[in-house]
Coordinates of C-alpha atoms and ligand atoms in Angstrom, one line a residue:
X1 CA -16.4 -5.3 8.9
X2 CA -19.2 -2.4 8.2
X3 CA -21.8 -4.9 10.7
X4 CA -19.2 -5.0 13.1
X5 CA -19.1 -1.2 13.2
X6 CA -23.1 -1.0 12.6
X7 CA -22.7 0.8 9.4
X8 CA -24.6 0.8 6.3
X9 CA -23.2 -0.2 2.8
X10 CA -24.2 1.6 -0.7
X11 CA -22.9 -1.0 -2.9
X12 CA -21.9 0.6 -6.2
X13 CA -22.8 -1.8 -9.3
X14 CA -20.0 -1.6 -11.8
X15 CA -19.1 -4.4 -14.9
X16 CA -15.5 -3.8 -14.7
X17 CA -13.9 -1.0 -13.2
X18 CA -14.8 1.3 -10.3
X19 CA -14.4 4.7 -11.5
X20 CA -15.1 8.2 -10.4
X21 CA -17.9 8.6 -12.8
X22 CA -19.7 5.9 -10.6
X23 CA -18.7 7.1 -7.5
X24 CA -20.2 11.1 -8.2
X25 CA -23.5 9.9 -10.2
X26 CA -23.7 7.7 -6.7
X27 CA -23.2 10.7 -4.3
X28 CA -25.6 12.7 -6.9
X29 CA -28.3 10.5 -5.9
X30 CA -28.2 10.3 -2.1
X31 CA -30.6 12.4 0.2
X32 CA -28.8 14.8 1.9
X33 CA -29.5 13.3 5.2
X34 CA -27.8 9.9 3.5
X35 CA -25.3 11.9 1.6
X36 CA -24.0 13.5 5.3
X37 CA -23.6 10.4 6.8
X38 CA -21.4 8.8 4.0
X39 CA -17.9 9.1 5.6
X40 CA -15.7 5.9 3.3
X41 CA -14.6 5.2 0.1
X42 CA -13.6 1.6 -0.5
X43 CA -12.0 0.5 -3.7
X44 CA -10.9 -2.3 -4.4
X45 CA -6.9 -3.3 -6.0
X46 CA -7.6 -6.1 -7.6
X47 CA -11.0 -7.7 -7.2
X48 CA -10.7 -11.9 -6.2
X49 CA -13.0 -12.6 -9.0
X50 CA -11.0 -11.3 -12.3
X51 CA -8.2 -9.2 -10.6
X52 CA -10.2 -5.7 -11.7
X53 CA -8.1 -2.8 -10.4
X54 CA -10.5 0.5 -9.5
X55 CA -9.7 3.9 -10.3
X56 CA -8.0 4.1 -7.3
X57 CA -6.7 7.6 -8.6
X58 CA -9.8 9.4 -9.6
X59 CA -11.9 7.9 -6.8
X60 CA -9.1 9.2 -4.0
X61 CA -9.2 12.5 -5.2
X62 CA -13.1 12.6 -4.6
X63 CA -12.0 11.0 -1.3
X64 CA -9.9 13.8 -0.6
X65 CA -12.7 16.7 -2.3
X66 CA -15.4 15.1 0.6
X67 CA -13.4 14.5 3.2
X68 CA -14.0 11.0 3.5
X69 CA -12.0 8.5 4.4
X70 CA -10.4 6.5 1.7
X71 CA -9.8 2.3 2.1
X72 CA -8.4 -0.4 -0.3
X73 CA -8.9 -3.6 -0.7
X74 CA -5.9 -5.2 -2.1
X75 CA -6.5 -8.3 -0.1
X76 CA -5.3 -10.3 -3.0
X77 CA -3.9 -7.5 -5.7
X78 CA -1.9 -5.7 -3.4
X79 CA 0.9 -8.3 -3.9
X80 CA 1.3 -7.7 -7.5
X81 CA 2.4 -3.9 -6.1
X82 CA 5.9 -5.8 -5.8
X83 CA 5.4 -6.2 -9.9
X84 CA 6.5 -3.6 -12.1
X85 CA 5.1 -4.7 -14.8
X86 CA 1.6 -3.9 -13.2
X87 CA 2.3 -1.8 -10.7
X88 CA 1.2 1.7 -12.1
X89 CA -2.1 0.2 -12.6
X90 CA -2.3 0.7 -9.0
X91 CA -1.6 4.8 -9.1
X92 CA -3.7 6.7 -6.6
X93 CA -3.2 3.8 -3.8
X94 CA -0.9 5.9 -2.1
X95 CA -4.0 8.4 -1.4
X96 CA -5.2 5.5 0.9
X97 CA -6.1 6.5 4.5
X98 CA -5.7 2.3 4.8
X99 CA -5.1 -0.5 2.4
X100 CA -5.8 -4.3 3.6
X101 CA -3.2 -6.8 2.5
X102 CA -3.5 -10.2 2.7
X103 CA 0.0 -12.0 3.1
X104 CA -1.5 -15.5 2.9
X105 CA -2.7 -14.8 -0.6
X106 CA -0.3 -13.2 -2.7
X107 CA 2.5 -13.3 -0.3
X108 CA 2.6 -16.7 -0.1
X109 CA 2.6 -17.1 4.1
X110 CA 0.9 -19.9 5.4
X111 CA -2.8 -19.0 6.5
X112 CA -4.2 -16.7 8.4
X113 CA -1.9 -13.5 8.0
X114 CA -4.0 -10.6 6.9
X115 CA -2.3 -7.1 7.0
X116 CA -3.9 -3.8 7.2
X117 CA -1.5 -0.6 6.6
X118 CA -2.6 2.5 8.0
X119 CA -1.4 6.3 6.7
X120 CA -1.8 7.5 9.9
X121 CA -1.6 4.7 13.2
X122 CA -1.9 6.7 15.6
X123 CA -5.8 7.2 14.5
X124 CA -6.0 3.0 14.7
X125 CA -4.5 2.9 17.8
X126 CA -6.8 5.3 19.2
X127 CA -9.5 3.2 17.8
X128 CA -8.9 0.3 18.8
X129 CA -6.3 0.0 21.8
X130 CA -8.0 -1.7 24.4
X131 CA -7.3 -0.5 28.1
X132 CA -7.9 -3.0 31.4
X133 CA -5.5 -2.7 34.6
X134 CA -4.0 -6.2 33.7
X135 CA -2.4 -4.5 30.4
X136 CA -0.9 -1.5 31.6
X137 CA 2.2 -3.2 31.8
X138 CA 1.8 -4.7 28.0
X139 CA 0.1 -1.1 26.2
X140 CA 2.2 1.2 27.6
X141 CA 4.0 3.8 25.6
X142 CA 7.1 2.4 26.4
X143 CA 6.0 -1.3 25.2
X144 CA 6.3 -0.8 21.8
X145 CA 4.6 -1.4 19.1
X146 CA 2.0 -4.1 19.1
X147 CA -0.1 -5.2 16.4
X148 CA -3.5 -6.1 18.9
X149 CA -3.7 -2.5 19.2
X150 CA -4.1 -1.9 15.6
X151 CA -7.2 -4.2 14.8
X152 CA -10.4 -5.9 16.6
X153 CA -8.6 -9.1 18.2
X154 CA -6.5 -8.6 21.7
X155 CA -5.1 -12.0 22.2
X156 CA -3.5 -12.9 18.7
X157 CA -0.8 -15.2 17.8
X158 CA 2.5 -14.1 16.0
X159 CA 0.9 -14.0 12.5
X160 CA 3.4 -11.6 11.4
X161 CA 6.3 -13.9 11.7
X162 CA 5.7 -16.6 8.9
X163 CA 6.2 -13.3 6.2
X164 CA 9.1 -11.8 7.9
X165 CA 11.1 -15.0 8.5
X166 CA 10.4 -15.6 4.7
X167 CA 11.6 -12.3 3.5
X168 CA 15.0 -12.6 5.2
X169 CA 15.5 -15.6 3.8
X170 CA 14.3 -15.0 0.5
X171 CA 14.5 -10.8 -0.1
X172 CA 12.4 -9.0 -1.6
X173 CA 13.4 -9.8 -5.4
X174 CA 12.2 -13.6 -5.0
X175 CA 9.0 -12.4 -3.8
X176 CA 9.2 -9.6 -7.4
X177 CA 9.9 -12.9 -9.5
X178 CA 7.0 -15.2 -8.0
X179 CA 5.1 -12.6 -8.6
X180 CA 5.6 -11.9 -11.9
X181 CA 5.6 -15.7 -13.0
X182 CA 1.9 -15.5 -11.3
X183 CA 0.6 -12.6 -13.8
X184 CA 2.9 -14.2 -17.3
X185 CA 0.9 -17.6 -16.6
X186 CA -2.3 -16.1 -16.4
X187 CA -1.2 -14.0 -20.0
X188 CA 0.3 -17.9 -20.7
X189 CA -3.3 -19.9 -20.3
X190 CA -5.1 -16.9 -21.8
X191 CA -3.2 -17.7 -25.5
X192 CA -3.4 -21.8 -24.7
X193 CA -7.5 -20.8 -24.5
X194 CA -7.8 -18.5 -27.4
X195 CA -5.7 -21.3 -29.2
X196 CA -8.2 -23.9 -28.1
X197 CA -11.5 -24.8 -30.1
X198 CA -13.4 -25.5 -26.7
X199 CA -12.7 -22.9 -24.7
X200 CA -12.7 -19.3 -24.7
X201 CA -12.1 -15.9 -22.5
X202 CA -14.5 -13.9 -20.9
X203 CA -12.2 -10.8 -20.7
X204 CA -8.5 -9.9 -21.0
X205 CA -6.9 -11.6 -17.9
X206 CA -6.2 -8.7 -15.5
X207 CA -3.5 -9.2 -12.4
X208 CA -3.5 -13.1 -11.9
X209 CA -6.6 -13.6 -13.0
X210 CA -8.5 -15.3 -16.4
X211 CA -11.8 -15.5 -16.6
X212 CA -13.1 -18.4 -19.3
X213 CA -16.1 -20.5 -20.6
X214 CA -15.9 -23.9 -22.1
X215 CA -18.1 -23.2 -25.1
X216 CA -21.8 -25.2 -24.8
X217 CA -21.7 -25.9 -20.8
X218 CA -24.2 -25.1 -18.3
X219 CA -24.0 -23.8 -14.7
X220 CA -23.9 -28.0 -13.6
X221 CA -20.9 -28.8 -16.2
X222 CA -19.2 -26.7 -14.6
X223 CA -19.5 -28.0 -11.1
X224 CA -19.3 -31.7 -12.1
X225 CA -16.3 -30.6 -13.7
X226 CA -15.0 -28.9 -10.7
X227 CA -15.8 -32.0 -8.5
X228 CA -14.3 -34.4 -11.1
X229 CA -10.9 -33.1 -11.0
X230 CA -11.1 -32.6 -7.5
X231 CA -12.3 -36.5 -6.4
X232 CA -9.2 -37.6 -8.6
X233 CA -6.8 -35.6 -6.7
X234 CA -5.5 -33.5 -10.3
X235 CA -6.8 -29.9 -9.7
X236 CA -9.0 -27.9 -7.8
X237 CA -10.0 -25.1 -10.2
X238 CA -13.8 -23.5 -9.1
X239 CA -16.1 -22.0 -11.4
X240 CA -17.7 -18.5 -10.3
X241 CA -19.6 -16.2 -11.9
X242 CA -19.3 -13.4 -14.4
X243 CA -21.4 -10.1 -15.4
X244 CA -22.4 -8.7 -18.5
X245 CA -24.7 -6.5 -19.3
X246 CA -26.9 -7.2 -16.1
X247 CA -26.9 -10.6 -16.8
X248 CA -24.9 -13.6 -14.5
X249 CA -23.1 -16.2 -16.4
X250 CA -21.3 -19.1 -14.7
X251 CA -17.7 -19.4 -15.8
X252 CA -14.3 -21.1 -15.3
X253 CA -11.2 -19.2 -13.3
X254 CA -8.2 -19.8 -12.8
X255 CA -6.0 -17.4 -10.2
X256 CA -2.3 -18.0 -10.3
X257 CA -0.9 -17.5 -7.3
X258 CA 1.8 -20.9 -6.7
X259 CA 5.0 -19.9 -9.2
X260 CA 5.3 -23.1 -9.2
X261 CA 2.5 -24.0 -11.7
X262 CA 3.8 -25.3 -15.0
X263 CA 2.3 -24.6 -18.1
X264 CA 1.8 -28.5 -18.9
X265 CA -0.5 -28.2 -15.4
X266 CA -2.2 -25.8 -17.5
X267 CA -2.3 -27.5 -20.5
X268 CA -4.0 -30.3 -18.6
X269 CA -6.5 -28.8 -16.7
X270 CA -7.6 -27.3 -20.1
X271 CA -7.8 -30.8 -21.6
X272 CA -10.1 -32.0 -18.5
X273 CA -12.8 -30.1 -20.7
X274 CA -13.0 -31.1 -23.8
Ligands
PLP1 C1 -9.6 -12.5 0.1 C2 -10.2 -11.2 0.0 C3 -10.9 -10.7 1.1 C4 -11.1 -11.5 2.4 O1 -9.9 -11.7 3.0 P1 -9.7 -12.7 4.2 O2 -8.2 -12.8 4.3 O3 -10.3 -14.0 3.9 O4 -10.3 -12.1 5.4 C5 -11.4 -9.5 1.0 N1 -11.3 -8.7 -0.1 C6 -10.6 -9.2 -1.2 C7 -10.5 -8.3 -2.4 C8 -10.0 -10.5 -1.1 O5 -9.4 -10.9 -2.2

């Protein structure tokens, strides 16, 4: 998204959380011609890789000190807002300006219903409303609300319908309970893997997500792995990578999402790598 809006990116490097300690010795350093065109925050609520929440707290309130707009990325954490047992983890979000949520993850609607919630729409709107004779009819005042005017894309299907069709049938508790089966199983494989002689975590599972090396395998053990189970039809579980102290080491993940997983499933995929 910053190259569609032609803007630059100052990628903070952090080995777990993004905290406001980064985020000042960061501004510290810019010029001050760099440093006055910084205008965004953007944390993230739950990184895809190990489910890292930022410190969405102290890094709004520098947000909010600068004047700068402030955006989360809970593309796949923000679901696990609808957890209590995680959710204060998540304190500061509502300091957001915007927070992206993507439905098709953690929501469990079919693909491709991403969700952006603004603080303030009528900024968005203004942004991004487009304006042509032929729509006058469609974008007037009296239309409505209508989701093209809140994001890049004019001509859009009904992505928004899958989620809402499946919270009136289901409510709002179903949706607290898949949830929260999706965080147990990751605290579920995290014991089957310190119980296992082969296998053994990278870091504390965080949201969803555990983070894990079979003990002895390269960077190819784990891909033939991956392709193994995958040719057979048993499991599609990727490796990806993980960082410590500036170095990159390939691991094994697993990111619960389907409440449906059983803990034999996980038993099983374990066994695939011994
Ligand atoms: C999935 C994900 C994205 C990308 O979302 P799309 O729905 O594929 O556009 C961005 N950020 C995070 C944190 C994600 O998990």
């Amino acid at each position: 998204m910053a190259k569609v809006i032609d803007a630059d990116v100052i990628c903070v490097e952090t080995e777990g959380r993004f905290e406001a300690a980064h985020l000042e010795a960061e501004l510290a350093e810019l010029s001050p011609e760099d440093r006055a065109r910084v205008f965004a925050i953007i944390a993230t609520g739950g990184t895809t890789n190990a489910g890292i929440i930022d410190d969405l707290e102290g890094l709004s309130l520098i947000a909010r000190r600068e004047g700068l707009w402030f955006h989360v990325d809970a593309a796949y954490g923000g679901g696990a807002l609808a957890a209590p047992s995680v959710r204060a983890q998540f304190a500061g979000i509502e300091n957001a300006d915007s927070v992206t949520i993507d439905p098709h993850k953690w929501f469990f609607s079919p693909y491709d219903c991403g969700a952006v919630i603004y603080r303030d729409p009528a900024i968005a709107r203004r942004v991004h409303a487009q304006d042509a004779a032929y729509l006058e009819i469609a974008t007037g005042e009296e239309s409505g609300f209508n989701p093209a005017d809140y994001q890049i894309q004019l001509t859009r299907r009904l992505r928004g319908l899958p989620l809402w069709f499946s919270l009136a049938m289901h409510g709002t508790d179903r949706y607290t309970e898949a949830i929260e089966r999706g965080i147990e199983l990751a605290q579920i494989a995290a014991r089957m893997i310190m119980a296992a002689p082969h296998v053994e975590l990278v870091r504390e599972p965080s949201l969803s997500c555990v983070l894990f090396r079979r003990k002895g395998w390269t960077p190819a053990d784990y891909g033939d792995w991956t392709h193994r189970n995958h040719k057979s039809g048993y499991a599609l579980v990727t490796p990806t990578k993980s960082r410590a102290n500036g170095e990159f080491e390939t691991v094994a993940r697993f990111c619960f999402i389907n409440p449906d997983t059983t803990e034999e499933d996980i038993k099983g995929i374990l066994a695939t790598m011994e």
